[in-house]
C-alpha cells in the first residue's frame, strides 16, 4: 500500500493571499514545509496541485521553484473553464506574452532532459523532468492562446464583487492589474509598486524574510523585462 498526498496551492507569493483569501503566503510556506517534512518521514508520494488563472499565471514559477528544489511533481488541474472571466485567455496580449517570457526564462535556467512524454506524473524519480514538462505545456498553451480580452469588463465586475465582502484591493497584491488593464502601463506601475513596498516593509521591520526575498526577486525580474 502507498499514500498519495496532494496539496492545492496557487502561488507562493502575495498573489496567493488574494486568490486564496484570507490566507497568508508566509503561513502557507510554513505549512508546505511541514507537509514535505512529514511526507518524507512517512515515505508518502507527494504532489503539488495548481489551477493557473489570469490572476496567477505570472507567479506560477514560484510553485515550480519550490517543487524543483524539493523534487515534487506538479499536477496542473487542467485549464480553467469557469468562471470564464478568470481564464488565462482573458489577459491582454502583452500580459500573456510577459507570462510566457517568464516561463521561458524559467525553462532556460532549469535544464533537464525530457526524452519522451511523461504519463505517470506522480513518479517521484522523474519529478524534475515532469516539472519541466508541465512548464513547457503552459508555454505551448500561451503560444496558441485565444484572445478573450472582451471578458475583461466581466473580470473587473467579478473582482469588485469579491472585494466588496473581503474589503481588499487587487492592486495591493497584483499591481500589474490596473482597473482598465492597460498593458502599456503595466511594467512601470509594477516596478514602482514593488520598490515602494520593499522600502516600507524594511522600515517597519516586521515582515517575514520570505516576503522581502520575493519582492527583491520581482524587482530584479521587472528590471530584466525592461531590458529585453
PDB file of C-alpha atoms in Angstrom:
ATOM      1  CA  UNK A   1       0.000   0.000   0.000  1.00  0.00           C
ATOM      2  CA  UNK A   2       1.068   3.591  -0.597  1.00  0.00           C
ATOM      3  CA  UNK A   3      -0.223   7.015   0.372  1.00  0.00           C
ATOM      4  CA  UNK A   4      -0.559   9.821  -2.175  1.00  0.00           C
ATOM      5  CA  UNK A   5      -0.721  13.268  -0.582  1.00  0.00           C
ATOM      6  CA  UNK A   6      -1.705  16.323  -2.626  1.00  0.00           C
ATOM      7  CA  UNK A   7      -1.530  19.957  -1.582  1.00  0.00           C
ATOM      8  CA  UNK A   8      -3.512  22.526  -3.556  1.00  0.00           C
ATOM      9  CA  UNK A   9      -1.790  25.896  -3.895  1.00  0.00           C
ATOM     10  CA  UNK A  10      -1.736  28.693  -6.475  1.00  0.00           C
ATOM     11  CA  UNK A  11       1.483  30.634  -5.833  1.00  0.00           C
ATOM     12  CA  UNK A  12       3.996  31.221  -3.057  1.00  0.00           C
ATOM     13  CA  UNK A  13       3.761  34.989  -3.348  1.00  0.00           C
ATOM     14  CA  UNK A  14       1.405  37.773  -2.298  1.00  0.00           C
ATOM     15  CA  UNK A  15      -0.846  36.764  -5.185  1.00  0.00           C
ATOM     16  CA  UNK A  16      -1.833  33.651  -3.249  1.00  0.00           C
ATOM     17  CA  UNK A  17      -3.063  35.872  -0.408  1.00  0.00           C
ATOM     18  CA  UNK A  18      -5.534  37.478  -2.794  1.00  0.00           C
ATOM     19  CA  UNK A  19      -6.637  34.358  -4.656  1.00  0.00           C
ATOM     20  CA  UNK A  20      -6.876  32.191  -1.542  1.00  0.00           C
ATOM     21  CA  UNK A  21      -8.003  34.994   0.779  1.00  0.00           C
ATOM     22  CA  UNK A  22      -7.663  35.223   3.801  1.00  0.00           C
ATOM     23  CA  UNK A  23      -4.552  33.003   3.865  1.00  0.00           C
ATOM     24  CA  UNK A  24      -1.068  34.493   4.224  1.00  0.00           C
ATOM     25  CA  UNK A  25       1.676  33.219   1.945  1.00  0.00           C
ATOM     26  CA  UNK A  26       4.296  33.058   4.707  1.00  0.00           C
ATOM     27  CA  UNK A  27       1.962  30.785   6.680  1.00  0.00           C
ATOM     28  CA  UNK A  28       1.284  28.783   3.537  1.00  0.00           C
ATOM     29  CA  UNK A  29       5.031  28.326   3.024  1.00  0.00           C
ATOM     30  CA  UNK A  30       5.409  27.151   6.631  1.00  0.00           C
ATOM     31  CA  UNK A  31       2.597  24.608   6.222  1.00  0.00           C
ATOM     32  CA  UNK A  32       4.081  23.458   2.928  1.00  0.00           C
ATOM     33  CA  UNK A  33       7.481  22.898   4.542  1.00  0.00           C
ATOM     34  CA  UNK A  34       5.844  20.816   7.266  1.00  0.00           C
ATOM     35  CA  UNK A  35       3.869  18.912   4.631  1.00  0.00           C
ATOM     36  CA  UNK A  36       7.081  17.963   2.817  1.00  0.00           C
ATOM     37  CA  UNK A  37       8.884  17.085   6.042  1.00  0.00           C
ATOM     38  CA  UNK A  38       6.024  14.910   7.296  1.00  0.00           C
ATOM     39  CA  UNK A  39       5.503  13.240   3.927  1.00  0.00           C
ATOM     40  CA  UNK A  40       9.182  12.375   3.542  1.00  0.00           C
ATOM     41  CA  UNK A  41       9.245  10.975   7.073  1.00  0.00           C
ATOM     42  CA  UNK A  42       6.435   8.553   6.224  1.00  0.00           C
ATOM     43  CA  UNK A  43       7.610   7.901   2.651  1.00  0.00           C
ATOM     44  CA  UNK A  44       4.408   9.237   1.106  1.00  0.00           C
ATOM     45  CA  UNK A  45       4.054  10.231  -2.550  1.00  0.00           C
ATOM     46  CA  UNK A  46       3.548  13.986  -2.563  1.00  0.00           C
ATOM     47  CA  UNK A  47       2.266  16.272  -5.292  1.00  0.00           C
ATOM     48  CA  UNK A  48       1.581  19.992  -5.596  1.00  0.00           C
ATOM     49  CA  UNK A  49      -1.634  20.828  -7.446  1.00  0.00           C
ATOM     50  CA  UNK A  50      -2.464  24.135  -9.052  1.00  0.00           C
ATOM     51  CA  UNK A  51      -5.025  25.599 -11.442  1.00  0.00           C
ATOM     52  CA  UNK A  52      -3.438  28.614 -13.163  1.00  0.00           C
ATOM     53  CA  UNK A  53      -5.731  31.535 -13.965  1.00  0.00           C
ATOM     54  CA  UNK A  54      -5.463  35.057 -15.325  1.00  0.00           C
ATOM     55  CA  UNK A  55      -4.618  36.130 -11.764  1.00  0.00           C
ATOM     56  CA  UNK A  56      -1.865  33.590 -11.103  1.00  0.00           C
ATOM     57  CA  UNK A  57      -0.136  32.695 -14.386  1.00  0.00           C
ATOM     58  CA  UNK A  58       2.517  35.410 -13.877  1.00  0.00           C
ATOM     59  CA  UNK A  59       3.518  33.925 -10.498  1.00  0.00           C
ATOM     60  CA  UNK A  60       3.325  30.241 -11.429  1.00  0.00           C
ATOM     61  CA  UNK A  61       7.110  29.932 -11.402  1.00  0.00           C
ATOM     62  CA  UNK A  62       7.122  30.346  -7.608  1.00  0.00           C
ATOM     63  CA  UNK A  63       5.443  26.923  -7.391  1.00  0.00           C
ATOM     64  CA  UNK A  64       7.866  25.426  -9.875  1.00  0.00           C
ATOM     65  CA  UNK A  65      10.830  26.868  -7.939  1.00  0.00           C
ATOM     66  CA  UNK A  66       9.692  25.166  -4.750  1.00  0.00           C
ATOM     67  CA  UNK A  67       8.801  21.921  -6.498  1.00  0.00           C
ATOM     68  CA  UNK A  68      12.162  21.842  -8.279  1.00  0.00           C
ATOM     69  CA  UNK A  69      14.087  22.407  -5.049  1.00  0.00           C
ATOM     70  CA  UNK A  70      12.212  19.641  -3.231  1.00  0.00           C
ATOM     71  CA  UNK A  71      11.736  17.396  -6.270  1.00  0.00           C
ATOM     72  CA  UNK A  72       7.946  17.349  -6.034  1.00  0.00           C
ATOM     73  CA  UNK A  73       5.763  16.677  -9.073  1.00  0.00           C
ATOM     74  CA  UNK A  74       3.353  19.462 -10.024  1.00  0.00           C
ATOM     75  CA  UNK A  75      -0.085  18.414 -11.193  1.00  0.00           C
ATOM     76  CA  UNK A  76      -1.793  21.248 -13.006  1.00  0.00           C
ATOM     77  CA  UNK A  77      -5.519  20.596 -12.720  1.00  0.00           C
ATOM     78  CA  UNK A  78      -6.128  21.184 -16.406  1.00  0.00           C
ATOM     79  CA  UNK A  79      -7.040  24.628 -17.720  1.00  0.00           C
ATOM     80  CA  UNK A  80      -9.731  26.663 -16.033  1.00  0.00           C
ATOM     81  CA  UNK A  81     -13.003  26.959 -17.970  1.00  0.00           C
ATOM     82  CA  UNK A  82     -15.356  28.590 -15.451  1.00  0.00           C
ATOM     83  CA  UNK A  83     -15.766  31.311 -14.449  1.00  0.00           C
ATOM     84  CA  UNK A  84     -14.839  32.320 -17.990  1.00  0.00           C
ATOM     85  CA  UNK A  85     -13.551  35.737 -16.916  1.00  0.00           C
ATOM     86  CA  UNK A  86     -10.697  34.085 -14.993  1.00  0.00           C
ATOM     87  CA  UNK A  87      -9.302  32.179 -17.958  1.00  0.00           C
ATOM     88  CA  UNK A  88      -5.718  32.934 -18.943  1.00  0.00           C
ATOM     89  CA  UNK A  89      -7.005  33.822 -22.424  1.00  0.00           C
ATOM     90  CA  UNK A  90      -8.749  36.883 -20.944  1.00  0.00           C
ATOM     91  CA  UNK A  91      -5.442  38.655 -20.369  1.00  0.00           C
ATOM     92  CA  UNK A  92      -4.374  41.273 -22.914  1.00  0.00           C
ATOM     93  CA  UNK A  93      -1.787  40.016 -25.414  1.00  0.00           C
ATOM     94  CA  UNK A  94       1.048  41.947 -23.765  1.00  0.00           C
ATOM     95  CA  UNK A  95       0.371  40.328 -20.393  1.00  0.00           C
ATOM     96  CA  UNK A  96       0.112  36.850 -21.897  1.00  0.00           C
ATOM     97  CA  UNK A  97       3.461  37.462 -23.578  1.00  0.00           C
ATOM     98  CA  UNK A  98       5.002  38.584 -20.303  1.00  0.00           C
ATOM     99  CA  UNK A  99       3.762  35.412 -18.601  1.00  0.00           C
ATOM    100  CA  UNK A 100       5.124  33.334 -21.493  1.00  0.00           C
ATOM    101  CA  UNK A 101       8.515  35.072 -21.301  1.00  0.00           C
ATOM    102  CA  UNK A 102       8.712  34.413 -17.578  1.00  0.00           C
ATOM    103  CA  UNK A 103       8.057  30.698 -18.107  1.00  0.00           C
ATOM    104  CA  UNK A 104      10.630  30.523 -20.915  1.00  0.00           C
ATOM    105  CA  UNK A 105      13.156  32.240 -18.659  1.00  0.00           C
ATOM    106  CA  UNK A 106      12.430  29.591 -16.015  1.00  0.00           C
ATOM    107  CA  UNK A 107      12.998  26.761 -18.532  1.00  0.00           C
ATOM    108  CA  UNK A 108      16.298  28.305 -19.610  1.00  0.00           C
ATOM    109  CA  UNK A 109      17.551  28.357 -16.019  1.00  0.00           C
ATOM    110  CA  UNK A 110      16.323  24.858 -15.072  1.00  0.00           C
ATOM    111  CA  UNK A 111      17.777  22.438 -17.561  1.00  0.00           C
ATOM    112  CA  UNK A 112      16.948  18.740 -17.584  1.00  0.00           C
ATOM    113  CA  UNK A 113      16.464  16.023 -20.194  1.00  0.00           C
ATOM    114  CA  UNK A 114      12.918  15.047 -21.147  1.00  0.00           C
ATOM    115  CA  UNK A 115      13.187  12.227 -23.687  1.00  0.00           C
ATOM    116  CA  UNK A 116       9.516  11.341 -24.005  1.00  0.00           C
ATOM    117  CA  UNK A 117       6.048  12.327 -22.833  1.00  0.00           C
ATOM    118  CA  UNK A 118       5.697  11.585 -19.110  1.00  0.00           C
ATOM    119  CA  UNK A 119       2.453   9.787 -18.419  1.00  0.00           C
ATOM    120  CA  UNK A 120       2.915   8.859 -14.760  1.00  0.00           C
ATOM    121  CA  UNK A 121       3.224  12.381 -13.408  1.00  0.00           C
ATOM    122  CA  UNK A 122       3.410  11.139  -9.826  1.00  0.00           C
ATOM    123  CA  UNK A 123       6.644   9.196 -10.270  1.00  0.00           C
ATOM    124  CA  UNK A 124       8.995  10.806  -7.718  1.00  0.00           C
ATOM    125  CA  UNK A 125      12.058   9.501  -9.567  1.00  0.00           C
ATOM    126  CA  UNK A 126      11.443  11.830 -12.519  1.00  0.00           C
ATOM    127  CA  UNK A 127       9.945  14.785 -10.639  1.00  0.00           C
ATOM    128  CA  UNK A 128      12.167  17.416 -12.264  1.00  0.00           C
ATOM    129  CA  UNK A 129      11.538  16.106 -15.756  1.00  0.00           C
ATOM    130  CA  UNK A 130       7.802  16.198 -15.014  1.00  0.00           C
ATOM    131  CA  UNK A 131       8.038  19.775 -13.703  1.00  0.00           C
ATOM    132  CA  UNK A 132       9.918  20.845 -16.826  1.00  0.00           C
ATOM    133  CA  UNK A 133       7.257  19.222 -18.994  1.00  0.00           C
ATOM    134  CA  UNK A 134       4.497  20.989 -17.076  1.00  0.00           C
ATOM    135  CA  UNK A 135       6.139  24.392 -17.534  1.00  0.00           C
ATOM    136  CA  UNK A 136       6.581  23.689 -21.232  1.00  0.00           C
ATOM    137  CA  UNK A 137       2.896  22.822 -21.521  1.00  0.00           C
ATOM    138  CA  UNK A 138       1.960  26.347 -20.387  1.00  0.00           C
ATOM    139  CA  UNK A 139       4.410  27.917 -22.809  1.00  0.00           C
ATOM    140  CA  UNK A 140       2.724  25.898 -25.566  1.00  0.00           C
ATOM    141  CA  UNK A 141      -0.684  26.972 -24.320  1.00  0.00           C
ATOM    142  CA  UNK A 142       0.261  30.653 -24.304  1.00  0.00           C
ATOM    143  CA  UNK A 143       1.692  30.292 -27.813  1.00  0.00           C
ATOM    144  CA  UNK A 144      -1.767  29.459 -29.117  1.00  0.00           C
ATOM    145  CA  UNK A 145      -3.990  31.174 -26.541  1.00  0.00           C
ATOM    146  CA  UNK A 146      -7.155  32.723 -27.863  1.00  0.00           C
ATOM    147  CA  UNK A 147      -7.964  36.391 -27.458  1.00  0.00           C
ATOM    148  CA  UNK A 148     -10.795  36.608 -24.943  1.00  0.00           C
ATOM    149  CA  UNK A 149      -9.919  40.082 -23.685  1.00  0.00           C
ATOM    150  CA  UNK A 150     -13.529  41.081 -24.315  1.00  0.00           C
ATOM    151  CA  UNK A 151     -14.136  39.370 -20.957  1.00  0.00           C
ATOM    152  CA  UNK A 152     -12.024  41.950 -19.093  1.00  0.00           C
ATOM    153  CA  UNK A 153     -15.001  44.097 -18.018  1.00  0.00           C
ATOM    154  CA  UNK A 154     -16.622  40.972 -16.588  1.00  0.00           C
ATOM    155  CA  UNK A 155     -13.398  40.143 -14.715  1.00  0.00           C
ATOM    156  CA  UNK A 156     -13.390  43.628 -13.189  1.00  0.00           C
ATOM    157  CA  UNK A 157     -17.019  43.216 -12.092  1.00  0.00           C
ATOM    158  CA  UNK A 158     -16.271  39.755 -10.694  1.00  0.00           C
ATOM    159  CA  UNK A 159     -13.315  41.010  -8.640  1.00  0.00           C
ATOM    160  CA  UNK A 160     -15.166  44.080  -7.382  1.00  0.00           C
ATOM    161  CA  UNK A 161     -17.943  41.811  -6.135  1.00  0.00           C
ATOM    162  CA  UNK A 162     -15.429  39.645  -4.278  1.00  0.00           C
ATOM    163  CA  UNK A 163     -13.668  42.673  -2.834  1.00  0.00           C
ATOM    164  CA  UNK A 164     -16.916  44.159  -1.556  1.00  0.00           C
ATOM    165  CA  UNK A 165     -17.063  41.370   1.017  1.00  0.00           C
ATOM    166  CA  UNK A 166     -13.347  40.827   1.504  1.00  0.00           C
ATOM    167  CA  UNK A 167     -12.528  44.533   1.948  1.00  0.00           C
ATOM    168  CA  UNK A 168      -9.305  44.208  -0.029  1.00  0.00           C
ATOM    169  CA  UNK A 169      -7.974  45.513  -3.341  1.00  0.00           C
ATOM    170  CA  UNK A 170      -6.319  43.564  -6.125  1.00  0.00           C
ATOM    171  CA  UNK A 171      -3.709  46.292  -6.647  1.00  0.00           C
ATOM    172  CA  UNK A 172      -2.333  45.566  -3.176  1.00  0.00           C
ATOM    173  CA  UNK A 173      -1.491  42.038  -4.293  1.00  0.00           C
ATOM    174  CA  UNK A 174      -1.186  42.096  -8.078  1.00  0.00           C
ATOM    175  CA  UNK A 175      -0.003  45.596  -9.032  1.00  0.00           C
ATOM    176  CA  UNK A 176       0.241  44.839 -12.758  1.00  0.00           C
ATOM    177  CA  UNK A 177      -3.579  44.717 -12.813  1.00  0.00           C
ATOM    178  CA  UNK A 178      -4.744  48.282 -13.121  1.00  0.00           C
ATOM    179  CA  UNK A 179      -8.532  48.544 -13.363  1.00  0.00           C
ATOM    180  CA  UNK A 180      -8.730  49.101 -17.104  1.00  0.00           C
ATOM    181  CA  UNK A 181      -5.914  46.566 -17.747  1.00  0.00           C
ATOM    182  CA  UNK A 182      -3.885  48.867 -19.966  1.00  0.00           C
ATOM    183  CA  UNK A 183      -0.784  46.754 -20.630  1.00  0.00           C
ATOM    184  CA  UNK A 184       1.346  49.738 -21.696  1.00  0.00           C
ATOM    185  CA  UNK A 185       1.361  50.961 -18.085  1.00  0.00           C
ATOM    186  CA  UNK A 186       1.945  47.575 -16.524  1.00  0.00           C
ATOM    187  CA  UNK A 187       5.720  47.332 -16.044  1.00  0.00           C
ATOM    188  CA  UNK A 188       6.264  50.824 -14.637  1.00  0.00           C
ATOM    189  CA  UNK A 189       3.408  50.515 -12.163  1.00  0.00           C
ATOM    190  CA  UNK A 190       4.580  47.098 -11.069  1.00  0.00           C
ATOM    191  CA  UNK A 191       8.219  48.119 -10.621  1.00  0.00           C
ATOM    192  CA  UNK A 192       7.424  51.312  -8.700  1.00  0.00           C
ATOM    193  CA  UNK A 193       4.908  49.485  -6.525  1.00  0.00           C
ATOM    194  CA  UNK A 194       7.427  46.762  -5.692  1.00  0.00           C
ATOM    195  CA  UNK A 195      10.194  49.219  -4.832  1.00  0.00           C
ATOM    196  CA  UNK A 196       7.938  51.337  -2.597  1.00  0.00           C
ATOM    197  CA  UNK A 197       6.564  48.258  -0.868  1.00  0.00           C
ATOM    198  CA  UNK A 198      10.076  46.956  -0.188  1.00  0.00           C
ATOM    199  CA  UNK A 199      11.138  50.285   1.339  1.00  0.00           C
ATOM    200  CA  UNK A 200       8.048  50.401   3.564  1.00  0.00           C
ATOM    201  CA  UNK A 201       8.351  46.882   4.935  1.00  0.00           C
ATOM    202  CA  UNK A 202      12.077  47.227   5.648  1.00  0.00           C
ATOM    203  CA  UNK A 203      11.333  50.377   7.654  1.00  0.00           C
ATOM    204  CA  UNK A 204       8.636  48.557   9.657  1.00  0.00           C
ATOM    205  CA  UNK A 205      10.984  45.605  10.359  1.00  0.00           C
ATOM    206  CA  UNK A 206       8.072  43.249  10.901  1.00  0.00           C
ATOM    207  CA  UNK A 207       7.663  41.465   7.595  1.00  0.00           C
ATOM    208  CA  UNK A 208       8.768  37.824   7.107  1.00  0.00           C
ATOM    209  CA  UNK A 209      12.011  37.256   5.171  1.00  0.00           C
ATOM    210  CA  UNK A 210      10.028  35.290   2.584  1.00  0.00           C
ATOM    211  CA  UNK A 211       8.119  38.410   1.545  1.00  0.00           C
ATOM    212  CA  UNK A 212      11.289  40.517   1.330  1.00  0.00           C
ATOM    213  CA  UNK A 213      13.031  37.888  -0.803  1.00  0.00           C
ATOM    214  CA  UNK A 214      10.007  37.705  -3.107  1.00  0.00           C
ATOM    215  CA  UNK A 215       9.933  41.477  -3.561  1.00  0.00           C
ATOM    216  CA  UNK A 216      13.656  41.616  -4.374  1.00  0.00           C
ATOM    217  CA  UNK A 217      13.227  38.788  -6.877  1.00  0.00           C
ATOM    218  CA  UNK A 218      10.271  40.565  -8.510  1.00  0.00           C
ATOM    219  CA  UNK A 219      12.175  43.867  -8.756  1.00  0.00           C
ATOM    220  CA  UNK A 220      15.109  42.094 -10.401  1.00  0.00           C
ATOM    221  CA  UNK A 221      12.802  40.351 -12.843  1.00  0.00           C
ATOM    222  CA  UNK A 222      10.918  43.533 -13.750  1.00  0.00           C
ATOM    223  CA  UNK A 223      14.281  45.193 -14.447  1.00  0.00           C
ATOM    224  CA  UNK A 224      15.169  42.204 -16.632  1.00  0.00           C
ATOM    225  CA  UNK A 225      11.924  42.610 -18.616  1.00  0.00           C
ATOM    226  CA  UNK A 226      12.613  46.282 -19.284  1.00  0.00           C
ATOM    227  CA  UNK A 227      15.973  45.407 -20.862  1.00  0.00           C
ATOM    228  CA  UNK A 228      14.630  42.871 -23.376  1.00  0.00           C
TER     229      UNK A 228
END
